[in-house]
């Protein structure tokens, strides 16, 4: 599976602000490959704005459509007016590994449940505008055995197919290359076998 994630270093975040009826909505957006990264963002928001009225949140700590490592919180706002609308905007953006906190300073005017839901959704949507993104490719480790003479050719073929070499183990019979094969691509070594004249073996099939 291939999908977009925020191109933000883990431990950093992107901020934007929206004002609605004198209430300030400050959105914090981060790359969240796991729940710990999101927890770091939420703690930073609370530490930076300790007097804010609410720190509402939503995250998807996995690929788009993830069902387990997800969450959202209204943090004291009326039920369903903050976390869920925020989550729906994140999910609708087709992103994975993304976390968001919206810090609210109450401006004195009640927005009503519909107004709150719109404001929190708009705050997230604004944070997503112009967000730098990069592609994540889910991979499965495969092991390829080649002789010493074929290592450079094998590495060149792998690089040409954007398949990373994760480890190389050298032994008496040659080199065992552990590579990250894209899960959405069938394993096809025919052109590599032709290039190496058959001097390559698949040792560990995808599991």
mmCIF file of C-alpha atoms in Angstrom, residues 24-183:
data_model
loop_
_atom_site.group_PDB
_atom_site.id
_atom_site.type_symbol
_atom_site.label_atom_id
_atom_site.label_comp_id
_atom_site.label_asym_id
_atom_site.label_seq_id
_atom_site.Cartn_x
_atom_site.Cartn_y
_atom_site.Cartn_z
ATOM 1 C CA UNK A 24 -9.231 31.569 18.603
ATOM 2 C CA UNK A 25 -8.745 28.085 17.139
ATOM 3 C CA UNK A 26 -5.036 27.188 16.931
ATOM 4 C CA UNK A 27 -4.395 24.016 14.940
ATOM 5 C CA UNK A 28 -1.299 21.891 15.499
ATOM 6 C CA UNK A 29 -0.552 19.239 12.873
ATOM 7 C CA UNK A 30 2.152 16.555 13.002
ATOM 8 C CA UNK A 31 3.420 13.366 11.419
ATOM 9 C CA UNK A 32 2.172 10.591 13.734
ATOM 10 C CA UNK A 33 3.633 7.204 12.733
ATOM 11 C CA UNK A 34 2.541 5.964 16.163
ATOM 12 C CA UNK A 35 0.403 7.132 19.082
ATOM 13 C CA UNK A 36 3.485 8.269 20.990
ATOM 14 C CA UNK A 37 4.168 10.934 18.340
ATOM 15 C CA UNK A 38 0.612 12.212 18.714
ATOM 16 C CA UNK A 39 0.906 12.206 22.526
ATOM 17 C CA UNK A 40 4.013 14.392 22.184
ATOM 18 C CA UNK A 41 2.046 16.893 20.099
ATOM 19 C CA UNK A 42 -0.850 17.000 22.571
ATOM 20 C CA UNK A 43 1.524 17.503 25.507
ATOM 21 C CA UNK A 44 3.279 20.345 23.658
ATOM 22 C CA UNK A 45 -0.040 22.077 22.938
ATOM 23 C CA UNK A 46 -1.123 21.836 26.568
ATOM 24 C CA UNK A 47 2.277 23.032 27.795
ATOM 25 C CA UNK A 48 2.342 25.998 25.398
ATOM 26 C CA UNK A 49 -1.272 27.056 26.050
ATOM 27 C CA UNK A 50 -2.021 26.069 29.670
ATOM 28 C CA UNK A 51 -4.861 28.598 30.018
ATOM 29 C CA UNK A 52 -6.733 27.619 26.841
ATOM 30 C CA UNK A 53 -10.356 26.536 27.147
ATOM 31 C CA UNK A 54 -9.933 23.251 25.231
ATOM 32 C CA UNK A 55 -7.350 21.091 23.479
ATOM 33 C CA UNK A 56 -9.439 18.956 21.123
ATOM 34 C CA UNK A 57 -7.728 16.307 19.049
ATOM 35 C CA UNK A 58 -7.815 13.615 16.377
ATOM 36 C CA UNK A 59 -5.220 11.246 14.966
ATOM 37 C CA UNK A 60 -4.670 8.383 12.515
ATOM 38 C CA UNK A 61 -1.486 6.562 13.550
ATOM 39 C CA UNK A 62 -1.449 4.261 10.535
ATOM 40 C CA UNK A 63 -2.507 4.129 6.883
ATOM 41 C CA UNK A 64 -5.719 5.700 5.554
ATOM 42 C CA UNK A 65 -8.641 3.575 6.679
ATOM 43 C CA UNK A 66 -6.818 2.448 9.851
ATOM 44 C CA UNK A 67 -9.346 1.138 12.377
ATOM 45 C CA UNK A 68 -7.252 0.450 15.484
ATOM 46 C CA UNK A 69 -4.644 3.189 16.008
ATOM 47 C CA UNK A 70 -7.074 6.108 15.715
ATOM 48 C CA UNK A 71 -8.724 8.447 18.166
ATOM 49 C CA UNK A 72 -10.439 11.773 18.752
ATOM 50 C CA UNK A 73 -11.428 13.844 21.781
ATOM 51 C CA UNK A 74 -13.808 16.752 22.427
ATOM 52 C CA UNK A 75 -11.872 17.719 25.594
ATOM 53 C CA UNK A 76 -14.903 19.223 27.310
ATOM 54 C CA UNK A 77 -16.677 20.628 24.266
ATOM 55 C CA UNK A 78 -20.232 19.308 23.705
ATOM 56 C CA UNK A 79 -20.117 15.712 22.491
ATOM 57 C CA UNK A 80 -19.468 15.297 18.772
ATOM 58 C CA UNK A 81 -18.665 18.965 18.116
ATOM 59 C CA UNK A 82 -14.877 18.842 17.936
ATOM 60 C CA UNK A 83 -12.930 15.579 17.818
ATOM 61 C CA UNK A 84 -15.161 13.774 15.354
ATOM 62 C CA UNK A 85 -15.384 16.661 12.842
ATOM 63 C CA UNK A 86 -11.601 17.009 13.077
ATOM 64 C CA UNK A 87 -11.135 13.295 12.456
ATOM 65 C CA UNK A 88 -13.483 13.381 9.472
ATOM 66 C CA UNK A 89 -11.412 16.139 7.840
ATOM 67 C CA UNK A 90 -8.195 14.168 8.379
ATOM 68 C CA UNK A 91 -9.764 10.981 6.995
ATOM 69 C CA UNK A 92 -11.220 12.848 4.038
ATOM 70 C CA UNK A 93 -7.788 14.187 3.130
ATOM 71 C CA UNK A 94 -6.599 10.636 2.390
ATOM 72 C CA UNK A 95 -3.622 11.018 4.703
ATOM 73 C CA UNK A 96 -2.068 8.439 6.964
ATOM 74 C CA UNK A 97 0.134 8.839 10.039
ATOM 75 C CA UNK A 98 -1.286 12.250 10.923
ATOM 76 C CA UNK A 99 -2.230 13.866 14.220
ATOM 77 C CA UNK A 100 -3.939 17.155 14.988
ATOM 78 C CA UNK A 101 -4.728 19.217 18.083
ATOM 79 C CA UNK A 102 -6.928 22.301 17.969
ATOM 80 C CA UNK A 103 -6.468 24.615 20.944
ATOM 81 C CA UNK A 104 -9.401 26.942 21.595
ATOM 82 C CA UNK A 105 -9.508 30.204 23.473
ATOM 83 C CA UNK A 106 -13.152 31.105 24.129
ATOM 84 C CA UNK A 107 -13.994 34.562 22.817
ATOM 85 C CA UNK A 108 -17.169 35.170 24.795
ATOM 86 C CA UNK A 109 -19.710 34.229 22.124
ATOM 87 C CA UNK A 110 -21.260 30.765 22.099
ATOM 88 C CA UNK A 111 -21.136 29.172 18.668
ATOM 89 C CA UNK A 112 -23.733 26.432 19.148
ATOM 90 C CA UNK A 113 -23.092 22.799 18.311
ATOM 91 C CA UNK A 114 -23.235 23.324 14.546
ATOM 92 C CA UNK A 115 -20.985 26.353 14.726
ATOM 93 C CA UNK A 116 -18.449 24.521 16.863
ATOM 94 C CA UNK A 117 -18.330 21.548 14.516
ATOM 95 C CA UNK A 118 -17.787 23.844 11.535
ATOM 96 C CA UNK A 119 -15.107 25.861 13.313
ATOM 97 C CA UNK A 120 -13.078 22.820 14.389
ATOM 98 C CA UNK A 121 -13.373 21.284 10.919
ATOM 99 C CA UNK A 122 -12.313 24.549 9.287
ATOM 100 C CA UNK A 123 -9.330 24.853 11.631
ATOM 101 C CA UNK A 124 -8.061 21.436 10.542
ATOM 102 C CA UNK A 125 -8.779 22.129 6.871
ATOM 103 C CA UNK A 126 -6.757 25.334 7.079
ATOM 104 C CA UNK A 127 -3.850 23.490 8.699
ATOM 105 C CA UNK A 128 -3.882 21.010 5.810
ATOM 106 C CA UNK A 129 -3.636 23.749 3.184
ATOM 107 C CA UNK A 130 -0.202 23.629 1.590
ATOM 108 C CA UNK A 131 0.885 20.797 3.874
ATOM 109 C CA UNK A 132 4.119 19.203 2.598
ATOM 110 C CA UNK A 133 3.562 15.506 1.953
ATOM 111 C CA UNK A 134 5.625 12.465 1.098
ATOM 112 C CA UNK A 135 4.753 8.959 0.019
ATOM 113 C CA UNK A 136 5.042 5.952 2.322
ATOM 114 C CA UNK A 137 5.395 2.528 0.712
ATOM 115 C CA UNK A 138 4.580 -0.451 2.916
ATOM 116 C CA UNK A 139 7.247 -3.107 2.427
ATOM 117 C CA UNK A 140 7.944 -6.755 3.209
ATOM 118 C CA UNK A 141 11.496 -8.043 3.769
ATOM 119 C CA UNK A 142 12.866 -10.457 1.157
ATOM 120 C CA UNK A 143 16.289 -12.090 1.111
ATOM 121 C CA UNK A 144 18.288 -12.464 -2.099
ATOM 122 C CA UNK A 145 21.429 -14.578 -2.318
ATOM 123 C CA UNK A 146 23.985 -13.448 -4.911
ATOM 124 C CA UNK A 147 27.655 -14.190 -5.459
ATOM 125 C CA UNK A 148 30.287 -11.546 -4.830
ATOM 126 C CA UNK A 149 30.639 -10.753 -8.515
ATOM 127 C CA UNK A 150 26.914 -10.107 -8.814
ATOM 128 C CA UNK A 151 26.455 -7.848 -5.785
ATOM 129 C CA UNK A 152 27.048 -4.551 -7.566
ATOM 130 C CA UNK A 153 24.734 -5.537 -10.443
ATOM 131 C CA UNK A 154 22.052 -6.648 -7.989
ATOM 132 C CA UNK A 155 22.288 -3.390 -6.038
ATOM 133 C CA UNK A 156 22.067 -1.385 -9.251
ATOM 134 C CA UNK A 157 18.952 -3.314 -10.337
ATOM 135 C CA UNK A 158 17.339 -2.819 -6.946
ATOM 136 C CA UNK A 159 18.115 0.897 -6.946
ATOM 137 C CA UNK A 160 16.624 1.201 -10.419
ATOM 138 C CA UNK A 161 13.401 -0.311 -9.101
ATOM 139 C CA UNK A 162 13.384 1.868 -5.934
ATOM 140 C CA UNK A 163 13.813 -1.201 -3.708
ATOM 141 C CA UNK A 164 16.012 -0.431 -0.676
ATOM 142 C CA UNK A 165 18.683 -2.773 0.625
ATOM 143 C CA UNK A 166 18.083 -2.983 4.373
ATOM 144 C CA UNK A 167 20.966 -5.321 5.300
ATOM 145 C CA UNK A 168 23.838 -7.187 3.697
ATOM 146 C CA UNK A 169 25.394 -10.303 5.224
ATOM 147 C CA UNK A 170 28.648 -11.616 3.737
ATOM 148 C CA UNK A 171 29.536 -15.304 3.867
ATOM 149 C CA UNK A 172 31.734 -17.833 2.179
ATOM 150 C CA UNK A 173 29.212 -18.361 -0.647
ATOM 151 C CA UNK A 174 28.443 -14.719 -1.405
ATOM 152 C CA UNK A 175 26.147 -11.995 -0.140
ATOM 153 C CA UNK A 176 22.693 -12.237 1.431
ATOM 154 C CA UNK A 177 20.799 -9.022 0.703
ATOM 155 C CA UNK A 178 17.689 -8.235 2.749
ATOM 156 C CA UNK A 179 15.516 -5.877 0.726
ATOM 157 C CA UNK A 180 12.233 -4.055 1.322
ATOM 158 C CA UNK A 181 9.854 -5.274 -1.384
ATOM 159 C CA UNK A 182 6.714 -3.145 -1.953
ATOM 160 C CA UNK A 183 3.670 -5.010 -0.661
#
